[in-house]
Tab-separated table of C-alpha atoms and ligand atoms in Angstrom:
chain	number	residue	atom	x	y	z
A	1	MET	CA	18.178	-7.099	8.659
A	2	VAL	CA	15.060	-5.092	6.825
A	3	LEU	CA	13.143	-6.777	4.935
A	4	GLU	CA	12.850	-5.254	1.027
A	5	ALA	CA	10.800	-5.946	-1.361
A	6	ILE	CA	12.383	-3.699	-3.858
A	7	ARG	CA	15.068	-3.974	-5.621
A	8	TYR	CA	16.673	-1.056	-7.637
A	9	ASN	CA	20.216	-0.219	-8.543
A	10	ASP	CA	21.298	1.534	-12.053
A	11	GLY	CA	18.280	0.983	-13.936
A	12	LYS	CA	17.546	-2.768	-12.797
A	13	LEU	CA	14.579	-2.896	-11.000
A	14	SER	CA	13.294	-6.150	-9.503
A	15	ILE	CA	10.222	-7.083	-6.766
A	16	ILE	CA	9.519	-9.280	-5.002
A	17	ASP	CA	6.820	-12.212	-6.105
A	18	GLN	CA	4.219	-11.079	-3.551
A	19	LEU	CA	2.279	-14.346	-4.684
A	20	GLN	CA	5.101	-16.662	-3.305
A	21	LEU	CA	4.954	-15.385	-0.142
A	22	PRO	CA	4.903	-16.252	2.370
A	23	PHE	CA	6.203	-19.789	1.231
A	24	LEU	CA	8.998	-18.159	-1.556
A	25	GLU	CA	11.165	-15.729	-1.304
A	26	ARG	CA	11.549	-15.329	-4.894
A	27	PHE	CA	12.692	-11.837	-6.629
A	28	ILE	CA	11.484	-10.762	-10.493
A	29	GLU	CA	13.009	-8.613	-12.625
A	30	ILE	CA	10.897	-6.131	-14.381
A	31	GLN	CA	12.608	-4.495	-17.133
A	32	THR	CA	9.983	-2.726	-19.083
A	33	SER	CA	6.769	-1.044	-18.502
A	34	GLU	CA	4.925	-3.984	-19.801
A	35	ALA	CA	6.279	-6.045	-17.040
A	36	GLY	CA	5.754	-3.722	-14.219
A	37	TRP	CA	1.981	-3.116	-15.632
A	38	GLN	CA	1.971	-6.729	-15.868
A	39	ALA	CA	3.473	-6.610	-11.999
A	40	ILE	CA	0.417	-4.423	-10.809
A	41	LYS	CA	-2.440	-6.155	-12.620
A	42	LYS	CA	-1.144	-9.819	-11.209
A	43	MET	CA	-0.170	-8.200	-7.694
A	44	GLN	CA	3.038	-9.729	-6.949
A	45	VAL	CA	3.563	-6.094	-6.458
A	46	ARG	CA	0.425	-4.749	-4.304
A	47	GLY	CA	-0.832	-1.899	-1.925
A	48	ALA	CA	-0.894	1.812	-3.013
A	49	PRO	CA	2.914	3.446	-2.606
A	50	ALA	CA	4.027	-0.020	-3.794
A	51	ILE	CA	2.485	0.285	-6.924
A	52	ALA	CA	3.349	3.735	-8.012
A	53	ILE	CA	7.234	3.128	-7.149
A	54	VAL	CA	7.080	-0.523	-9.113
A	55	ALA	CA	5.484	1.965	-12.163
A	56	ALA	CA	8.013	4.495	-12.288
A	57	LEU	CA	10.680	2.507	-11.843
A	58	SER	CA	9.764	-0.352	-14.443
A	59	LEU	CA	9.538	2.929	-17.148
A	60	ALA	CA	12.908	4.032	-16.020
A	61	SER	CA	14.415	0.397	-16.326
A	62	GLU	CA	13.124	0.136	-19.676
A	63	LEU	CA	14.060	3.943	-20.727
A	64	GLN	CA	17.907	3.268	-19.287
A	65	SER	CA	17.766	-0.121	-21.356
A	66	LEU	CA	16.815	1.769	-24.822
A	67	LEU	CA	19.440	5.395	-23.650
A	68	THR	CA	22.306	2.280	-23.171
A	69	GLN	CA	21.217	0.711	-26.958
A	70	GLY	CA	21.148	3.563	-28.116
A	71	LYS	CA	17.738	3.449	-29.071
A	72	LEU	CA	15.826	6.246	-27.446
A	73	PRO	CA	13.881	8.400	-30.029
A	74	GLY	CA	15.464	11.039	-31.513
A	75	ARG	CA	14.338	13.994	-30.218
A	76	ALA	CA	13.097	15.323	-26.774
A	77	GLU	CA	9.594	15.925	-27.541
A	78	GLU	CA	9.598	12.403	-28.968
A	79	VAL	CA	10.961	10.641	-26.041
A	80	GLY	CA	8.144	13.303	-23.772
A	81	VAL	CA	5.376	11.481	-25.626
A	82	PHE	CA	6.632	7.882	-25.302
A	83	ILE	CA	7.124	8.487	-21.848
A	84	ILE	CA	3.653	9.731	-21.165
A	85	GLU	CA	2.088	7.080	-23.254
A	86	LYS	CA	3.397	4.755	-21.194
A	87	LEU	CA	2.663	6.359	-18.190
A	88	ASN	CA	-1.001	6.474	-19.090
A	89	TYR	CA	-0.667	2.795	-19.414
A	90	LEU	CA	0.522	1.861	-16.205
A	91	VAL	CA	-2.223	3.724	-14.139
A	92	SER	CA	-4.328	1.993	-16.322
A	93	SER	CA	-3.327	-1.483	-14.293
A	94	ARG	CA	-5.353	-0.654	-10.998
A	95	PRO	CA	-8.062	2.190	-10.451
A	96	THR	CA	-8.707	2.723	-6.745
A	97	ALA	CA	-5.105	4.130	-5.130
A	98	VAL	CA	-4.147	7.733	-6.114
A	99	ASN	CA	-0.625	7.350	-5.751
A	100	LEU	CA	-0.220	5.595	-9.030
A	101	SER	CA	-1.766	8.382	-10.624
A	102	ASP	CA	-0.577	10.632	-8.520
A	103	ALA	CA	2.689	9.733	-9.433
A	104	ALA	CA	2.513	9.947	-12.859
A	105	ARG	CA	1.238	13.055	-13.040
A	106	LYS	CA	3.765	14.486	-11.134
A	107	LEU	CA	6.114	12.524	-13.295
A	108	GLU	CA	4.677	13.914	-16.816
A	109	ALA	CA	4.699	17.779	-15.196
A	110	ILE	CA	8.717	16.695	-14.849
A	111	VAL	CA	9.346	15.259	-18.454
A	112	SER	CA	7.017	17.842	-20.456
A	113	ASP	CA	9.007	20.587	-18.750
A	114	ARG	CA	12.487	19.006	-19.760
A	115	SER	CA	11.306	18.423	-22.986
A	116	LYS	CA	10.141	21.879	-23.620
A	117	TYR	CA	13.477	23.730	-23.169
A	118	THR	CA	14.782	24.265	-26.354
A	119	GLU	CA	18.517	23.052	-26.013
A	120	SER	CA	16.808	19.633	-24.063
A	121	THR	CA	18.064	16.345	-26.102
A	122	ALA	CA	15.983	12.974	-25.843
A	123	GLN	CA	18.520	11.581	-22.915
A	124	ASP	CA	18.492	14.953	-20.542
A	125	VAL	CA	14.237	14.171	-20.699
A	126	ALA	CA	14.873	10.549	-20.075
A	127	ASN	CA	17.397	11.058	-17.408
A	128	ALA	CA	15.021	13.286	-15.533
A	129	PHE	CA	12.636	10.967	-15.777
A	130	ILE	CA	15.042	8.164	-14.174
A	131	LYS	CA	15.835	10.713	-11.626
A	132	ALA	CA	12.922	11.761	-10.326
A	133	ALA	CA	11.190	8.107	-10.291
A	134	GLU	CA	14.251	7.131	-8.121
A	135	ALA	CA	13.705	10.186	-5.846
A	136	MET	CA	10.249	8.569	-5.264
A	137	LEU	CA	11.438	5.550	-4.102
A	138	ALA	CA	13.981	6.829	-1.420
A	139	LYS	CA	11.894	10.001	-0.669
A	140	ASP	CA	8.555	6.990	0.738
A	141	ILE	CA	10.928	5.592	3.067
A	142	GLU	CA	11.831	9.124	4.978
A	143	ASP	CA	8.011	9.578	4.602
A	144	ASN	CA	7.084	6.417	6.222
A	145	MET	CA	9.514	7.053	9.316
A	146	ALA	CA	7.878	10.172	9.859
A	147	ILE	CA	4.552	8.239	9.861
A	148	GLY	CA	5.457	5.892	11.919
A	149	GLU	CA	6.918	8.478	14.286
A	150	ASN	CA	3.790	10.744	14.006
A	151	GLY	CA	1.164	7.765	14.718
A	152	ALA	CA	3.241	6.177	17.226
A	153	ARG	CA	3.548	9.350	19.839
A	154	TRP	CA	-0.400	9.837	19.099
A	155	ILE	CA	-1.219	6.728	20.283
A	156	CYS	CA	0.730	6.883	23.613
A	157	THR	CA	-0.535	10.415	23.876
A	158	LYS	CA	-4.446	9.823	23.086
A	159	ALA	CA	-5.324	6.075	22.913
A	160	LEU	CA	-3.791	4.617	25.781
A	161	PRO	CA	-5.284	5.008	29.127
A	162	ALA	CA	-3.683	6.726	32.414
A	163	GLY	CA	-1.420	4.432	33.757
A	164	ARG	CA	-0.671	2.152	30.832
A	165	SER	CA	2.825	2.872	28.078
A	166	LYS	CA	2.129	-0.389	25.842
A	167	ALA	CA	0.091	-0.143	23.272
A	168	ILE	CA	-2.036	-3.259	21.971
A	169	VAL	CA	-3.272	-2.312	18.336
A	170	LEU	CA	-4.920	-3.989	15.903
A	171	THR	CA	-4.060	-3.843	12.074
A	172	HIS	CA	-5.855	-4.704	8.901
A	173	CYS	CA	-4.362	-6.359	5.239
A	174	ASN	CA	-0.284	-5.110	4.769
A	175	THR	CA	0.802	-1.394	4.632
A	176	GLY	CA	4.712	-2.962	5.851
A	177	SER	CA	7.464	-2.954	4.203
A	178	LEU	CA	6.349	-4.873	1.497
A	179	ALA	CA	3.307	-2.626	0.086
A	180	THR	CA	5.528	0.551	0.136
A	181	SER	CA	9.440	1.554	-0.226
A	182	GLY	CA	10.170	-0.040	2.819
A	183	TYR	CA	9.144	0.578	7.178
A	184	GLY	CA	5.288	0.905	5.869
A	185	THR	CA	2.773	3.192	6.921
A	186	ALA	CA	0.111	1.705	9.549
A	187	LEU	CA	2.483	-1.087	10.179
A	188	GLY	CA	5.170	1.437	10.063
A	189	VAL	CA	3.078	3.004	13.423
A	190	ILE	CA	3.387	-0.501	14.507
A	191	ARG	CA	7.541	-0.879	13.942
A	192	SER	CA	7.977	2.662	15.787
A	193	LEU	CA	5.791	1.552	18.637
A	194	MET	CA	7.786	-1.537	19.169
A	195	LEU	CA	11.458	0.515	18.351
A	196	ASN	CA	10.491	3.131	21.500
A	197	GLY	CA	9.569	0.499	24.000
A	198	SER	CA	5.907	1.273	23.402
A	199	LEU	CA	3.813	-2.070	21.665
A	200	ARG	CA	2.456	-4.886	24.099
A	201	HIS	CA	1.275	-6.717	21.467
A	202	ALA	CA	-0.130	-6.532	17.778
A	203	TYR	CA	-2.779	-8.200	15.911
A	204	CYS	CA	-3.198	-8.346	12.179
A	205	THR	CA	-6.509	-10.104	10.707
A	206	GLU	CA	-6.459	-12.123	7.829
A	207	THR	CA	-7.882	-10.170	5.383
A	208	ARG	CA	-10.219	-12.173	3.423
A	209	PRO	CA	-10.378	-12.770	0.293
A	210	TYR	CA	-6.682	-12.065	-0.407
A	211	ASN	CA	-5.163	-12.949	2.942
A	212	GLN	CA	-2.224	-10.329	2.592
A	213	GLY	CA	-2.687	-9.636	6.449
A	214	SER	CA	-2.161	-13.897	7.322
A	215	ARG	CA	0.129	-14.125	4.294
A	216	LEU	CA	2.306	-10.861	4.247
A	217	THR	CA	1.778	-8.930	7.453
A	218	ALA	CA	2.172	-11.823	9.533
A	219	PHE	CA	5.444	-13.106	7.900
A	220	GLU	CA	6.606	-9.388	8.191
A	221	LEU	CA	5.604	-9.220	11.584
A	222	LEU	CA	7.644	-12.861	12.868
A	223	HIS	CA	10.422	-11.110	10.189
A	224	ASP	CA	10.781	-8.070	12.732
A	225	LYS	CA	9.913	-10.056	15.693
A	226	ILE	CA	7.070	-7.907	16.953
A	227	PRO	CA	4.539	-10.033	19.831
A	228	ALA	CA	1.577	-10.231	17.286
A	229	SER	CA	-1.155	-12.804	17.088
A	230	LEU	CA	-3.353	-13.419	13.473
A	231	ILE	CA	-7.117	-13.263	13.837
A	232	THR	CA	-9.791	-13.760	10.813
A	233	ASP	CA	-11.541	-11.010	10.328
A	234	SER	CA	-14.721	-12.177	11.792
A	235	MET	CA	-12.726	-12.226	14.918
A	236	VAL	CA	-12.665	-8.723	15.347
A	237	ALA	CA	-15.801	-8.154	17.840
A	238	ALA	CA	-14.748	-10.018	20.015
A	239	LEU	CA	-11.469	-9.439	20.612
A	240	LEU	CA	-12.758	-5.790	20.625
A	241	SER	CA	-15.155	-6.457	23.225
A	242	ARG	CA	-12.891	-8.517	25.736
A	243	PRO	CA	-11.942	-6.062	28.470
A	244	ALA	CA	-8.814	-7.676	29.621
A	245	ASP	CA	-6.213	-6.923	27.126
A	246	ARG	CA	-8.228	-4.149	25.999
A	247	VAL	CA	-7.469	-2.998	21.974
A	248	ASP	CA	-6.010	0.528	22.186
A	249	ALA	CA	-6.311	1.039	18.495
A	250	ILE	CA	-6.771	0.237	15.071
A	251	VAL	CA	-4.993	1.628	12.771
A	252	VAL	CA	-5.074	0.899	8.652
A	253	GLY	CA	-3.299	2.316	5.418
A	254	ALA	CA	-5.404	3.936	2.606
A	255	ASP	CA	-5.246	3.490	-0.776
A	256	ARG	CA	-7.060	7.272	-1.327
A	257	VAL	CA	-8.386	9.906	0.792
A	258	ALA	CA	-10.602	11.982	-0.318
A	259	ALA	CA	-10.768	15.342	0.851
A	260	ASN	CA	-13.152	15.472	3.655
A	261	GLY	CA	-11.577	12.618	4.965
A	262	ASP	CA	-13.314	9.542	3.516
A	263	THR	CA	-11.129	6.614	2.691
A	264	ALA	CA	-11.056	4.309	0.225
A	265	ASN	CA	-8.985	0.929	1.577
A	266	LYS	CA	-9.327	-3.249	1.786
A	267	ILE	CA	-12.281	-4.275	2.046
A	268	GLY	CA	-13.200	-4.945	5.332
A	269	THR	CA	-11.657	-1.431	6.754
A	270	TYR	CA	-15.733	0.270	6.884
A	271	GLY	CA	-16.175	-2.979	9.153
A	272	LEU	CA	-13.352	-2.013	11.775
A	273	ALA	CA	-14.180	1.364	11.729
A	274	VAL	CA	-18.221	0.649	12.627
A	275	LEU	CA	-16.721	-1.538	15.457
A	276	ALA	CA	-14.024	0.553	16.476
A	277	ARG	CA	-16.990	3.064	17.145
A	278	HIS	CA	-18.639	0.652	19.049
A	279	HIS	CA	-16.369	-0.225	21.215
A	280	GLY	CA	-14.663	3.091	21.861
A	281	VAL	CA	-11.816	2.475	20.454
A	282	LYS	CA	-9.570	4.682	18.254
A	283	PHE	CA	-10.011	4.183	14.764
A	284	LEU	CA	-6.608	5.600	12.600
A	285	VAL	CA	-5.479	5.571	8.803
A	286	ALA	CA	-2.091	6.125	8.196
A	287	ALA	CA	-1.056	7.309	4.708
A	288	PRO	CA	1.334	10.018	2.927
A	289	LEU	CA	0.363	12.912	1.397
A	290	THR	CA	0.653	10.929	-2.280
A	291	THR	CA	-2.921	9.040	-0.681
A	292	ILE	CA	-4.467	12.306	-0.357
A	293	ASP	CA	-6.572	13.333	-3.419
A	294	LEU	CA	-7.419	16.843	-2.594
A	295	ALA	CA	-9.311	16.642	-6.002
A	296	THR	CA	-11.988	14.243	-5.287
A	297	GLN	CA	-14.633	15.754	-2.484
A	298	SER	CA	-15.851	12.572	-1.121
A	299	GLY	CA	-15.674	9.061	-1.346
A	300	ASP	CA	-18.913	8.714	-3.260
A	301	GLU	CA	-16.199	9.831	-6.459
A	302	ILE	CA	-13.833	6.628	-5.414
A	303	ILE	CA	-13.704	3.735	-8.332
A	304	ILE	CA	-13.316	0.782	-6.312
A	305	GLU	CA	-11.404	-1.785	-8.284
A	306	GLU	CA	-13.570	-5.031	-8.602
A	307	ARG	CA	-11.259	-8.065	-8.964
A	308	PRO	CA	-11.627	-11.844	-10.522
A	309	SER	CA	-14.028	-14.316	-8.877
A	310	SER	CA	-11.272	-16.744	-8.614
A	311	GLU	CA	-9.766	-14.982	-5.841
A	312	VAL	CA	-12.813	-15.555	-3.507
A	313	THR	CA	-13.838	-18.958	-4.071
A	314	ARG	CA	-9.651	-20.430	-4.745
A	315	ILE	CA	-7.557	-20.295	-2.217
A	316	LYS	CA	-3.389	-20.737	-2.630
A	317	GLY	CA	-1.095	-21.915	0.205
A	318	LEU	CA	0.957	-25.085	0.687
A	319	GLN	CA	-0.722	-27.882	0.740
A	320	GLU	CA	1.025	-30.955	3.198
A	321	ASP	CA	0.976	-34.295	1.953
A	322	ASP	CA	-0.597	-36.217	5.374
A	323	VAL	CA	1.797	-39.085	4.927
A	324	THR	CA	4.550	-38.600	3.798
A	325	GLY	CA	4.784	-34.931	5.115
A	326	ASP	CA	5.886	-33.383	1.647
A	327	ALA	CA	4.542	-29.959	0.949
A	328	LYS	CA	3.865	-28.295	-2.592
A	329	LEU	CA	2.596	-24.518	-3.133
A	330	GLY	CA	-1.518	-25.314	-4.483
A	331	THR	CA	-4.050	-23.392	-5.242
A	332	VAL	CA	-7.719	-25.218	-4.428
A	333	ARG	CA	-11.336	-24.570	-5.053
A	334	ILE	CA	-13.132	-23.518	-1.354
A	335	ALA	CA	-16.633	-22.821	-2.691
A	336	ALA	CA	-19.371	-24.529	-4.154
A	337	GLU	CA	-18.568	-24.475	-8.148
A	338	GLY	CA	-21.029	-21.844	-10.091
A	339	ILE	CA	-21.902	-19.363	-7.204
A	340	ASP	CA	-22.218	-15.933	-8.049
A	341	VAL	CA	-19.034	-13.742	-6.517
A	342	TRP	CA	-19.000	-10.110	-6.113
A	343	ASN	CA	-15.712	-8.746	-5.025
A	344	PRO	CA	-14.959	-5.394	-4.409
A	345	ALA	CA	-11.195	-4.859	-3.577
A	346	PHE	CA	-12.056	-2.011	-0.815
A	347	ASP	CA	-14.315	-0.224	1.013
A	348	ILE	CA	-14.998	3.349	1.854
A	349	THR	CA	-14.286	4.437	5.840
A	350	PRO	CA	-16.764	7.694	6.017
A	351	PHE	CA	-14.758	10.381	7.945
A	352	ALA	CA	-17.168	10.495	10.616
A	353	LEU	CA	-15.668	7.197	11.736
A	354	ILE	CA	-12.379	8.252	11.950
A	355	ASP	CA	-10.629	10.082	14.862
A	356	GLY	CA	-7.294	10.903	12.729
A	357	ILE	CA	-4.943	10.693	9.757
A	358	ILE	CA	-1.576	10.363	10.485
A	359	THR	CA	0.830	11.567	7.997
A	360	GLU	CA	4.565	12.361	7.236
A	361	ASN	CA	3.600	16.190	7.918
A	362	GLY	CA	1.521	15.035	11.525
A	363	VAL	CA	-1.551	13.928	12.301
A	364	ALA	CA	-4.716	15.396	10.855
A	365	GLU	CA	-7.800	15.933	13.616
A	366	LYS	CA	-11.191	16.954	13.115
A	367	ASP	CA	-12.576	19.969	14.238
A	368	GLU	CA	-15.133	21.012	16.736
A	369	ASP	CA	-18.063	20.553	13.826
A	370	GLY	CA	-16.738	16.808	13.003
A	371	ARG	CA	-15.020	18.196	9.498
A	372	PHE	CA	-10.857	17.485	8.517
A	373	HIS	CA	-9.303	20.208	7.014
A	374	LEU	CA	-6.350	18.086	5.421
A	375	GLU	CA	-5.541	20.732	2.642
A	376	GLU	CA	-3.700	21.968	6.220
A	377	LEU	CA	-1.170	19.308	5.873
A	378	PHE	CA	0.134	20.105	2.590
A	379	ASP	CA	1.017	23.568	3.731
B	1	LIG	O1	-5.146	-5.035	-3.194
B	1	LIG	P1	-4.377	-4.086	-2.428
B	1	LIG	O2	-3.466	-5.625	-1.374
B	1	LIG	O3	-2.767	-3.625	-3.592
B	1	LIG	O4	-4.288	-3.320	-1.038
B	1	LIG	C1	-3.880	-2.833	-0.137
B	1	LIG	C2	-4.485	-1.902	0.569
B	1	LIG	O5	-5.813	-1.699	1.022
B	1	LIG	C3	-2.983	-0.877	1.610
B	1	LIG	O6	-3.729	-1.428	2.871
B	1	LIG	C4	-3.384	0.015	1.202
B	1	LIG	O7	-2.909	-0.039	-0.297
B	1	LIG	C5	-2.411	0.819	2.086
B	1	LIG	S1	-0.633	0.179	1.590
B	1	LIG	C6	0.604	1.375	2.476
């Protein structure tokens, strides 16, 4: 059974509440852009492609219900202005992942274009938006399957030592069905390796402080019965230094890839890239073209979201009573009360440490001068 995190049918959107995973699989309905904004901000949905799609579909749901109730503004241009205001609001939910603003810009262009035709009605503009948002959901899954295939092929041909046919791969954070429309990016590469019979073992990091690895990636790996082990973030150096069962590649996702290849991704990614270089392990970024931001020249220009201190000082989990064995979901404090906290959600990996950027249009590698030419992926 395919793991499904976003359900959308005929103007009705619901998402799996990732704050409850892996303990409870509960879907919540998202009927308005306000509810979409809240779900993204609280990280009930997270992952660069998933937040863009949920934002777009939350507004599609709102428009669908206004259409059904006959409550849309009367004129085409008014609907256009209404949609653009809501898109700007949705983009304000989280700043680092470019997919959200990229989706908003594309949807805005469709709406502006449609509301300019003299014969367009308010309904036409709303319907054009809904259709385009729905198409984004389908396109993301398609792109992820291609990323998976491209990445698996690259690893088998360029990362495996002679005589080995199955790869050992490490990934960070969650980049799977829960972070996208389905299948995933870096986790999609692992899924494709598995489907092709080319995966020996996957390692996922815990991904402190928010534990996307231990809560979400581990959940997906178990769901798909992929041979895998969970390690804490601090164990990676020890793992890479083991001569036996050598890791062949580290594959991560991205929230924004700048024109020069500098990559913003989950905090801890940069450290993994440094370790990979030290140990001669291939370091790969897997991301759809919607994550590549050619308008941003380098990582210096990327805004890094800082999250609440409580994500570092508290942890949510299943509390088990030692005596009765009863379990209940709860949050516990794990740090000295009053300590100051710095909690950047992402870091920047310099392009020099990246061996390849896997996209649906192929794997970008650097030229002999050590530069990526990411614009060529868009040809
Ligand atoms: O803070 P999150 O959980 O939204 O961060 C997610 C990541 O950093 C992912 O690696 C990235 O968005 C790619 S998801 C395909």
